[in-house]
Coordinates of C-alpha atoms in Angstrom, one line a residue:
M156 CA 0.0 0.0 0.0
R157 CA 2.9 2.4 0.9
K158 CA 4.5 1.7 -2.5
L159 CA 1.2 2.5 -4.3
F160 CA 0.9 5.7 -2.3
Q161 CA 4.5 6.7 -3.2
L162 CA 3.8 6.1 -6.9
A163 CA 0.7 8.2 -6.8
I164 CA 2.6 11.1 -5.2
L165 CA 5.3 10.8 -7.9
A166 CA 2.6 10.9 -10.7
I167 CA 1.0 14.0 -9.2
A168 CA 4.4 15.7 -8.9
A169 CA 5.3 14.9 -12.5
A170 CA 2.0 16.3 -13.7
V171 CA 2.6 19.5 -11.9
L172 CA 6.2 19.9 -13.0
M173 CA 5.8 19.0 -16.7
P174 CA 4.1 22.3 -17.7
A175 CA 6.7 24.3 -15.8
A176 CA 9.5 22.3 -17.5
A177 CA 7.9 22.9 -20.9
S178 CA 7.7 26.6 -20.1
A179 CA 11.3 26.7 -19.0
Q180 CA 12.3 25.3 -22.4
G181 CA 10.4 28.0 -24.2
D182 CA 8.0 25.5 -25.7
A183 CA 10.9 24.2 -27.7
K184 CA 9.0 21.1 -28.8
V185 CA 6.0 22.9 -30.2
P186 CA 5.8 22.0 -33.9
G187 CA 4.2 23.7 -36.9
E188 CA 4.2 26.9 -38.7
R189 CA 4.2 30.3 -36.9
Y190 CA 2.0 32.2 -39.5
I191 CA -1.0 31.7 -41.7
Y192 CA -0.3 32.8 -45.2
Q193 CA -2.9 34.4 -47.5
L194 CA -1.9 35.0 -51.1
K195 CA -2.5 38.6 -52.1
D196 CA -1.2 38.8 -55.6
V197 CA 1.4 37.5 -58.1
F198 CA 3.4 39.9 -60.3
P199 CA 6.0 39.3 -63.0
V200 CA 9.7 40.4 -62.6
A201 CA 12.7 40.2 -64.9
G202 CA 15.1 38.5 -62.5
R203 CA 15.0 34.9 -61.5
Q204 CA 17.2 34.8 -58.4
G205 CA 16.4 37.0 -55.4
V206 CA 14.0 39.6 -54.0
A207 CA 14.4 42.3 -51.3
C208 CA 12.2 45.1 -50.1
D209 CA 12.7 48.2 -48.0
G210 CA 9.1 49.3 -48.0
K211 CA 9.7 51.9 -50.7
F212 CA 11.1 49.7 -53.5
I213 CA 11.4 46.1 -54.4
Y214 CA 14.8 44.9 -55.6
V215 CA 15.2 41.8 -57.7
S216 CA 18.3 40.0 -58.9
G217 CA 18.8 38.1 -62.0
S218 CA 21.9 35.9 -62.4
T219 CA 23.8 38.8 -64.0
V220 CA 21.5 41.8 -63.5
L221 CA 20.1 43.9 -60.6
Y222 CA 16.6 45.4 -60.9
K223 CA 14.6 48.0 -58.9
Y224 CA 10.8 48.2 -58.9
D225 CA 8.3 50.5 -57.3
M226 CA 5.8 48.9 -54.9
D227 CA 3.3 48.4 -57.7
G228 CA 5.8 46.3 -59.6
K229 CA 6.9 48.9 -62.2
L230 CA 10.5 48.7 -63.2
V231 CA 12.3 52.0 -62.4
K232 CA 16.0 51.1 -62.7
Q233 CA 18.4 48.3 -63.6
N234 CA 22.1 47.6 -63.6
D235 CA 23.1 45.4 -66.5
K236 CA 26.7 45.3 -65.4
P237 CA 26.6 44.6 -61.7
F238 CA 30.0 42.9 -61.6
E239 CA 31.9 46.1 -62.6
G240 CA 34.5 46.8 -59.9
Y241 CA 34.3 43.4 -58.3
P242 CA 37.8 42.5 -56.9
I243 CA 37.0 38.8 -57.6
A244 CA 35.5 37.9 -61.0
S245 CA 31.9 36.7 -60.7
N246 CA 29.2 35.4 -63.1
H247 CA 26.3 34.7 -60.8
I248 CA 24.1 36.5 -58.3
G249 CA 21.9 34.6 -55.9
D250 CA 19.3 35.9 -53.4
I251 CA 19.8 39.5 -52.1
D252 CA 18.8 41.7 -49.1
V253 CA 18.6 45.4 -48.5
Y254 CA 19.7 47.1 -45.3
N255 CA 20.3 50.8 -44.5
G256 CA 20.2 51.9 -48.1
E257 CA 22.5 49.1 -49.3
I258 CA 21.8 45.9 -51.2
Y259 CA 23.7 42.9 -50.0
V260 CA 24.5 40.5 -52.9
S261 CA 25.6 36.9 -52.7
A262 CA 28.0 36.5 -55.6
E263 CA 30.2 33.7 -57.0
N264 CA 31.4 31.9 -60.1
F265 CA 28.9 29.2 -60.9
M266 CA 28.6 26.5 -63.5
D267 CA 26.8 23.2 -63.7
G268 CA 26.1 23.0 -60.0
V269 CA 29.6 24.0 -58.8
G270 CA 30.4 27.4 -57.2
K271 CA 33.6 29.1 -56.4
D272 CA 35.1 32.5 -55.5
I273 CA 32.2 33.4 -53.1
Q274 CA 32.0 37.0 -52.0
I275 CA 29.6 39.4 -50.3
A276 CA 29.1 42.4 -52.5
V277 CA 27.4 45.6 -51.2
H278 CA 25.6 47.8 -53.8
D279 CA 24.0 51.2 -53.4
A280 CA 20.2 50.8 -53.3
E281 CA 19.7 54.1 -55.1
T282 CA 22.1 53.6 -58.0
L283 CA 22.5 49.8 -57.9
K284 CA 26.3 50.3 -58.3
L285 CA 28.9 48.4 -56.3
K286 CA 30.2 50.1 -53.1
R287 CA 32.5 47.4 -51.6
S288 CA 33.0 43.6 -51.5
F289 CA 34.2 41.0 -49.0
A290 CA 35.7 37.6 -49.8
F291 CA 34.3 34.6 -47.9
E292 CA 36.3 32.3 -45.5
P293 CA 37.3 29.1 -47.3
K294 CA 37.9 27.4 -44.0
S295 CA 34.2 27.6 -43.3
G296 CA 33.6 24.7 -45.7
Q297 CA 31.1 26.7 -47.8
L298 CA 31.4 25.6 -51.4
E299 CA 28.6 27.7 -53.0
V300 CA 26.4 30.6 -52.1
S301 CA 22.7 30.9 -53.0
G302 CA 21.4 33.6 -50.7
I303 CA 22.2 36.2 -48.1
T304 CA 20.4 38.2 -45.5
V305 CA 21.2 40.8 -42.8
D306 CA 20.3 40.2 -39.2
P307 CA 19.5 43.8 -38.1
V308 CA 19.7 42.9 -34.4
R309 CA 23.0 41.2 -34.3
K310 CA 24.3 43.4 -37.1
T311 CA 25.6 40.4 -39.1
V312 CA 24.9 38.7 -42.4
W313 CA 24.0 35.1 -43.0
M314 CA 24.7 33.1 -46.2
C315 CA 23.2 29.8 -47.4
S316 CA 24.4 27.2 -49.8
W317 CA 22.5 25.3 -52.5
V318 CA 24.8 22.4 -53.0
G319 CA 24.3 19.3 -51.0
G320 CA 26.8 17.5 -48.7
E321 CA 28.6 19.4 -45.9
S322 CA 28.3 22.8 -47.6
G323 CA 24.5 22.7 -47.8
N324 CA 24.2 21.5 -44.2
Y325 CA 25.0 24.9 -42.6
L326 CA 24.2 28.6 -42.6
Y327 CA 27.2 30.9 -42.4
E328 CA 27.5 34.1 -40.3
Y329 CA 29.7 37.1 -41.0
D330 CA 29.9 40.5 -39.4
L331 CA 29.1 43.6 -41.5
Q332 CA 32.8 44.2 -42.2
G333 CA 33.1 40.7 -43.7
K334 CA 34.7 38.9 -40.8
Y335 CA 33.7 35.2 -40.6
L336 CA 32.1 34.4 -37.3
R337 CA 30.7 30.9 -37.4
K338 CA 28.5 28.3 -39.1
V339 CA 25.3 26.7 -37.8
H340 CA 24.3 23.1 -38.5
L341 CA 20.7 22.8 -39.8
Q342 CA 18.7 20.0 -38.1
P343 CA 17.1 18.5 -40.1
V344 CA 18.7 19.7 -43.3
P345 CA 16.4 21.2 -46.1
Q346 CA 17.3 20.0 -49.6
Y347 CA 18.6 22.6 -52.1
V348 CA 18.4 25.8 -50.1
Q349 CA 17.9 28.8 -52.4
G350 CA 17.2 31.9 -50.2
V351 CA 17.5 33.1 -46.6
F352 CA 15.8 36.0 -44.8
W353 CA 15.8 37.2 -41.2
V354 CA 12.2 37.2 -39.7
N355 CA 11.7 38.4 -36.1
G356 CA 14.7 36.6 -34.6
D357 CA 14.5 33.5 -36.8
L358 CA 15.9 32.7 -40.3
F359 CA 13.5 31.7 -43.0
V360 CA 14.9 29.6 -45.9
T361 CA 13.5 28.5 -49.2
A362 CA 14.2 25.0 -50.5
D363 CA 13.8 23.8 -54.0
D364 CA 12.9 20.4 -52.7
G365 CA 9.9 19.6 -54.9
I366 CA 10.4 17.7 -58.1
A367 CA 8.9 20.0 -60.9
D368 CA 8.5 17.1 -63.3
D369 CA 6.1 15.5 -60.7
N370 CA 4.4 18.8 -59.9
E371 CA 5.7 18.7 -56.4
A372 CA 5.6 22.0 -54.4
D373 CA 8.7 23.7 -52.9
H374 CA 8.8 24.9 -49.3
V375 CA 9.7 27.6 -46.9
Y376 CA 11.4 26.5 -43.6
R377 CA 11.9 28.4 -40.3
V378 CA 15.3 28.1 -38.6
H379 CA 15.5 28.8 -34.9
V380 CA 19.1 30.1 -34.5
T381 CA 20.6 30.5 -31.0
S382 CA 24.2 30.6 -29.7
A383 CA 24.3 26.8 -30.2
T384 CA 26.3 25.2 -33.0
N385 CA 23.0 23.7 -34.4
A386 CA 19.6 25.1 -35.2
R387 CA 16.2 23.4 -35.3
V388 CA 14.4 23.5 -38.7
T389 CA 10.6 23.6 -38.9
L390 CA 8.4 23.5 -42.0
E391 CA 6.7 26.9 -42.3
K392 CA 5.0 27.1 -45.7
T393 CA 4.2 24.8 -48.6
L394 CA 4.2 26.7 -51.9
D395 CA 1.2 24.9 -53.3
E396 CA -0.4 28.1 -54.8
A397 CA 2.2 28.1 -57.6
I398 CA 0.7 28.6 -61.1
K399 CA 3.0 25.8 -62.2
Q400 CA 5.5 24.1 -59.9
G401 CA 9.0 25.0 -60.9
E402 CA 12.0 26.5 -59.0
I403 CA 11.7 28.5 -55.8
E404 CA 14.3 31.2 -55.3
G405 CA 14.7 34.1 -52.9
L406 CA 12.4 35.6 -50.3
C407 CA 11.9 38.7 -48.1
V408 CA 9.4 40.5 -45.9
D409 CA 8.1 44.0 -46.7
P410 CA 9.0 45.9 -43.5
V411 CA 6.0 48.3 -43.9
S412 CA 3.1 45.9 -44.8
G413 CA 4.6 42.7 -43.2
D414 CA 3.9 40.8 -46.4
L415 CA 6.1 37.8 -47.3
M416 CA 7.4 37.9 -50.9
V417 CA 8.7 34.7 -52.6
L418 CA 10.3 34.6 -56.0
M419 CA 9.2 31.6 -58.1
N420 CA 10.3 30.5 -61.6
R421 CA 8.2 28.3 -64.0
G422 CA 8.5 26.9 -67.4
A423 CA 12.2 26.1 -67.7
K424 CA 13.8 22.7 -67.0
I425 CA 16.6 23.2 -64.5
V426 CA 19.5 20.7 -64.3
L427 CA 22.3 21.3 -61.8
G428 CA 21.2 24.9 -61.5
M429 CA 21.3 25.5 -65.3
Q430 CA 18.5 25.9 -67.8
K431 CA 18.1 22.9 -70.1
G432 CA 15.1 23.5 -72.3
F433 CA 11.4 24.2 -71.5
Y434 CA 8.3 22.3 -70.3
P435 CA 5.5 21.8 -72.8
G436 CA 3.5 25.0 -73.4
Y437 CA 6.5 27.3 -72.5
E438 CA 9.0 29.0 -74.8
K439 CA 10.7 31.0 -72.1
E440 CA 11.0 31.0 -68.3
I441 CA 8.6 33.1 -66.3
S442 CA 9.7 34.7 -63.0
E443 CA 7.1 35.9 -60.6
V444 CA 6.9 37.3 -57.0
Y445 CA 4.2 35.8 -54.9
R446 CA 3.0 38.2 -52.2
Y447 CA 1.4 36.8 -49.0
A448 CA -0.1 38.4 -45.9
M449 CA 1.5 36.9 -42.8
I450 CA -0.9 36.4 -40.0
P451 CA 0.6 35.2 -36.7
K452 CA -1.0 32.0 -35.4
S453 CA -0.1 32.7 -31.8
K454 CA 1.9 35.2 -29.8
R455 CA 3.7 32.3 -28.2
R456 CA 7.1 31.5 -29.6
P457 CA 8.3 27.9 -30.0

């Protein structure tokens, strides 16, 4: 009888302590997306790589061009020679970000799925011209760069890698002067990360993990970064509203409206990151920005 009484006491104590323990962990095990996404509109753009927004303009990157649009999607400026002045030759721009009147560009030499000579290039948001550039740290293990974002709180930049293996398993952090700080291991690892963006303390990444031939959707994931060497990854959004499933690229959030913008490409067959013909019914690739209202599901943070 005494043993049964002791077991009952232990069970009651566990029931009382479990909620407190969960709270102490910051609800770390709460799964699921943080926002509800409502598609507002889709508008065409000339670039196929990245998108950034400062609330006044929308900036879009092609592989070799930078574009500037007004908030209604009208093209107002472009730089057809963005690599002029680069200290390291580049032929490819990935996703981009805009911060304090400057566009942060993830640049490299890229061919058939292989990248090299990675650098962080900073352009003037008004003129789209180069201001300065920083080389990456080869010891980081990063082999390719597909996107970049600025963390406005820590005053650092993060880069992501599209290629698989060790390079694609991490996000890479630098300070704003180009000093390498660390890399963070993604757990689990999204496949083919294309873009990265800072959102209220977390990092959102896009992953080209759907097979376009099978009409599978790509995804947006949320990465909860701390001081730890690894970061938990949670599925945040399935891009099943795509007009035709293709290749997801960069993303950003409009700081004024709070809308999520995701750049999507359709129509072209992509092999090892390179265009290899078109799908039936297409004679060219179409690049579009999908704009979503982001509605918080809860004020509680996982």
